[in-house]
Amino acid sequence: MSDEQKVQEELAEQAEAQAEAVEESATTEENAALTKAEEEIAGLKDQLIRTQAEMQNVRRRAEMDVEKAHKFGLEKFANEMLNVVDNLERGLAAAPEEEATQAIREGMKMTLSGLISSLSRFSVEQVNPEGEAFNPDLHQAVSMIENAELAPNTVMAVMQKGYTLHGRLLRPAMVVVSKGGSQIDEKA
């Protein structure tokens, strides 16, 4: 082989080596770019999932707020109507049962029952716990009286009825609670 051919072969080999080096560096750059793009895609997917979850939570909270507004939107109005119910009940209790007041009493009873049934249609329920165990979630003790006939913490009398709206307390029942009888120590 001549010198020229050797030089040409060497040049061809160098050109091939350079091409491989360029190709390797391009592959390495492509791999780095690909890895970076995959990381970015993973980050964006995570961000998308979190955003979707947050939107679902916001939608659920908004639905619950609307539901509560529908359920308890009548709360202030119902509280005002409870005063009317109380006044009608006091009026019935104060009016003597005579023939002269019989028509008035009947009218008051009808008005009271109509008002209570209207309130119950909107889920306003009476709490009249006479004879039941005292429940601090629904009752407010006005006083405690010793009574040997009743178990301790039993509601003896209801001073003012309580009311709930969809299970939520509007007004606690004002009650008198028994302490139980005084214990006599027979050994003393």
Tab-separated table of C-alpha atoms in Angstrom:
chain	number	residue	atom	x	y	z
A	1	MET	CA	0.000	0.000	0.000
A	2	SER	CA	1.171	3.331	-0.772
A	3	ASP	CA	1.609	6.179	1.599
A	4	GLU	CA	-1.266	7.933	0.043
A	5	GLN	CA	-3.595	5.068	0.694
A	6	LYS	CA	-2.422	4.822	4.281
A	7	VAL	CA	-3.061	8.502	4.781
A	8	GLN	CA	-6.490	8.170	3.235
A	9	GLU	CA	-7.326	5.236	5.494
A	10	GLU	CA	-6.139	7.114	8.531
A	11	LEU	CA	-8.204	10.105	7.501
A	12	ALA	CA	-11.233	7.866	6.983
A	13	GLU	CA	-10.707	6.268	10.405
A	14	GLN	CA	-10.383	9.697	12.028
A	15	ALA	CA	-13.532	10.857	10.278
A	16	GLU	CA	-15.365	7.766	11.503
A	17	ALA	CA	-14.104	8.309	15.063
A	18	GLN	CA	-15.198	11.927	14.942
A	19	ALA	CA	-18.604	10.925	13.622
A	20	GLU	CA	-18.992	8.359	16.416
A	21	ALA	CA	-17.909	10.935	19.009
A	22	VAL	CA	-20.415	13.445	17.636
A	23	GLU	CA	-23.070	10.750	17.576
A	24	GLU	CA	-22.274	9.732	21.179
A	25	SER	CA	-22.335	13.312	22.392
A	26	ALA	CA	-25.628	13.859	20.537
A	27	THR	CA	-27.036	10.678	22.111
A	28	THR	CA	-25.857	11.806	25.559
A	29	GLU	CA	-27.430	15.227	25.024
A	30	GLU	CA	-30.618	13.620	23.748
A	31	ASN	CA	-30.705	11.292	26.768
A	32	ALA	CA	-30.215	14.237	29.130
A	33	ALA	CA	-32.941	16.210	27.343
A	34	LEU	CA	-35.215	13.161	27.383
A	35	THR	CA	-34.615	12.610	31.119
A	36	LYS	CA	-35.293	16.271	31.807
A	37	ALA	CA	-38.497	16.163	29.734
A	38	GLU	CA	-39.672	13.002	31.531
A	39	GLU	CA	-39.063	14.664	34.913
A	40	GLU	CA	-40.982	17.724	33.767
A	41	ILE	CA	-43.860	15.536	32.563
A	42	ALA	CA	-43.947	13.693	35.910
A	43	GLY	CA	-44.009	17.028	37.759
A	44	LEU	CA	-46.806	18.349	35.548
A	45	LYS	CA	-48.832	15.134	36.003
A	46	ASP	CA	-48.467	15.447	39.781
A	47	GLN	CA	-49.491	19.099	39.620
A	48	LEU	CA	-52.509	18.180	37.465
A	49	ILE	CA	-53.616	15.473	39.897
A	50	ARG	CA	-53.279	17.840	42.850
A	51	THR	CA	-55.213	20.570	41.032
A	52	GLN	CA	-57.996	18.142	40.159
A	53	ALA	CA	-58.188	16.954	43.786
A	54	GLU	CA	-58.307	20.559	45.027
A	55	MET	CA	-61.089	21.394	42.563
A	56	GLN	CA	-63.044	18.349	43.692
A	57	ASN	CA	-62.637	19.434	47.335
A	58	VAL	CA	-63.768	22.977	46.496
A	59	ARG	CA	-66.801	21.621	44.643
A	60	ARG	CA	-67.667	19.303	47.553
A	61	ARG	CA	-67.303	22.150	50.093
A	62	ALA	CA	-69.503	24.404	47.963
A	63	GLU	CA	-72.173	21.702	47.729
A	64	MET	CA	-72.078	21.241	51.510
A	65	ASP	CA	-72.359	25.020	52.041
A	66	VAL	CA	-75.376	25.184	49.739
A	67	GLU	CA	-76.959	22.202	51.508
A	68	LYS	CA	-76.421	23.836	54.908
A	69	ALA	CA	-77.832	27.117	53.625
A	70	HIS	CA	-80.951	25.284	52.470
A	71	LYS	CA	-81.252	23.330	55.710
A	72	PHE	CA	-80.499	26.081	58.177
A	73	GLY	CA	-81.544	29.177	56.238
A	74	LEU	CA	-84.760	29.231	58.261
A	75	GLU	CA	-82.918	29.270	61.592
A	76	LYS	CA	-83.444	32.975	62.395
A	77	PHE	CA	-87.043	32.904	61.233
A	78	ALA	CA	-87.748	29.746	63.238
A	79	ASN	CA	-86.238	31.332	66.366
A	80	GLU	CA	-88.625	34.268	65.990
A	81	MET	CA	-91.579	31.922	65.540
A	82	LEU	CA	-90.659	30.112	68.759
A	83	ASN	CA	-91.496	33.302	70.671
A	84	VAL	CA	-94.971	33.236	69.122
A	85	VAL	CA	-95.410	29.585	70.121
A	86	ASP	CA	-94.310	30.387	73.683
A	87	ASN	CA	-96.726	33.314	73.918
A	88	LEU	CA	-99.637	31.201	72.669
A	89	GLU	CA	-98.783	28.462	75.195
A	90	ARG	CA	-98.567	31.027	78.026
A	91	GLY	CA	-101.863	32.553	76.912
A	92	LEU	CA	-103.559	29.144	76.999
A	93	ALA	CA	-102.109	28.414	80.431
A	94	ALA	CA	-103.241	31.792	81.784
A	95	ALA	CA	-106.760	31.819	80.294
A	96	PRO	CA	-109.305	30.366	82.699
A	97	GLU	CA	-111.339	27.417	81.490
A	98	GLU	CA	-114.711	29.113	81.654
A	99	GLU	CA	-117.544	29.115	79.203
A	100	ALA	CA	-116.951	32.793	78.444
A	101	THR	CA	-113.344	32.166	77.339
A	102	GLN	CA	-113.954	28.783	75.693
A	103	ALA	CA	-114.131	30.190	72.149
A	104	ILE	CA	-110.935	32.201	72.655
A	105	ARG	CA	-109.146	29.153	74.079
A	106	GLU	CA	-110.262	27.003	71.136
A	107	GLY	CA	-109.012	29.639	68.691
A	108	MET	CA	-105.675	29.847	70.488
A	109	LYS	CA	-105.359	26.037	70.513
A	110	MET	CA	-106.071	25.859	66.789
A	111	THR	CA	-103.603	28.665	66.070
A	112	LEU	CA	-100.948	26.990	68.223
A	113	SER	CA	-101.427	23.554	66.637
A	114	GLY	CA	-101.368	25.090	63.136
A	115	LEU	CA	-98.158	26.965	63.906
A	116	ILE	CA	-96.492	23.887	65.404
A	117	SER	CA	-97.502	21.724	62.413
A	118	SER	CA	-96.190	24.399	60.021
A	119	LEU	CA	-92.887	24.465	61.879
A	120	SER	CA	-92.670	20.659	61.838
A	121	ARG	CA	-93.102	20.671	58.022
A	122	PHE	CA	-89.812	22.592	57.927
A	123	SER	CA	-88.154	20.114	60.351
A	124	VAL	CA	-88.508	22.264	63.474
A	125	GLU	CA	-89.177	19.722	66.233
A	126	GLN	CA	-90.152	20.223	69.885
A	127	VAL	CA	-87.966	18.986	72.718
A	128	ASN	CA	-90.245	18.247	75.679
A	129	PRO	CA	-88.132	16.035	77.954
A	130	GLU	CA	-90.342	15.706	81.031
A	131	GLY	CA	-89.559	12.413	82.790
A	132	GLU	CA	-86.480	11.753	80.647
A	133	ALA	CA	-82.839	11.737	81.690
A	134	PHE	CA	-81.124	15.138	81.631
A	135	ASN	CA	-79.163	15.677	78.417
A	136	PRO	CA	-76.888	18.759	78.492
A	137	ASP	CA	-76.833	18.809	74.683
A	138	LEU	CA	-80.590	19.451	74.528
A	139	HIS	CA	-81.527	20.747	77.988
A	140	GLN	CA	-80.543	23.653	80.192
A	141	ALA	CA	-81.011	23.025	83.915
A	142	VAL	CA	-82.663	25.987	85.626
A	143	SER	CA	-82.595	24.385	89.060
A	144	MET	CA	-82.126	21.093	90.860
A	145	ILE	CA	-84.599	19.848	93.457
A	146	GLU	CA	-84.328	16.840	95.747
A	147	ASN	CA	-86.909	14.209	94.926
A	148	ALA	CA	-86.727	10.694	96.357
A	149	GLU	CA	-89.319	9.401	93.866
A	150	LEU	CA	-87.178	10.112	90.787
A	151	ALA	CA	-83.720	8.951	89.831
A	152	PRO	CA	-80.980	11.586	89.987
A	153	ASN	CA	-80.618	13.748	86.854
A	154	THR	CA	-84.190	13.145	85.714
A	155	VAL	CA	-86.159	16.063	84.258
A	156	MET	CA	-88.959	16.845	86.721
A	157	ALA	CA	-90.537	19.837	84.997
A	158	VAL	CA	-90.127	21.766	81.763
A	159	MET	CA	-90.157	25.533	82.190
A	160	GLN	CA	-89.762	26.235	78.459
A	161	LYS	CA	-89.741	23.675	75.644
A	162	GLY	CA	-86.693	23.357	73.452
A	163	TYR	CA	-86.587	23.072	69.669
A	164	THR	CA	-84.318	21.580	67.018
A	165	LEU	CA	-84.005	22.347	63.292
A	166	HIS	CA	-82.878	19.331	61.216
A	167	GLY	CA	-81.358	17.874	64.394
A	168	ARG	CA	-79.423	21.060	65.227
A	169	LEU	CA	-80.412	22.708	68.507
A	170	LEU	CA	-82.302	25.987	68.055
A	171	ARG	CA	-83.074	26.508	71.721
A	172	PRO	CA	-82.443	24.234	74.703
A	173	ALA	CA	-85.335	23.162	76.891
A	174	MET	CA	-85.293	24.983	80.253
A	175	VAL	CA	-85.808	22.234	82.821
A	176	VAL	CA	-85.891	21.457	86.535
A	177	VAL	CA	-83.767	18.413	87.341
A	178	SER	CA	-84.041	16.019	90.297
A	179	LYS	CA	-81.078	15.558	92.606
A	180	GLY	CA	-82.484	12.368	94.018
A	181	GLY	CA	-83.708	11.973	97.609
A	182	SER	CA	-81.521	12.782	100.550
A	183	GLN	CA	-79.891	9.584	101.693
A	184	ILE	CA	-80.598	8.582	105.283
A	185	ASP	CA	-77.764	6.638	106.788
A	186	GLU	CA	-79.458	3.858	108.776
A	187	LYS	CA	-76.171	2.810	110.408
A	188	ALA	CA	-75.651	6.194	112.029
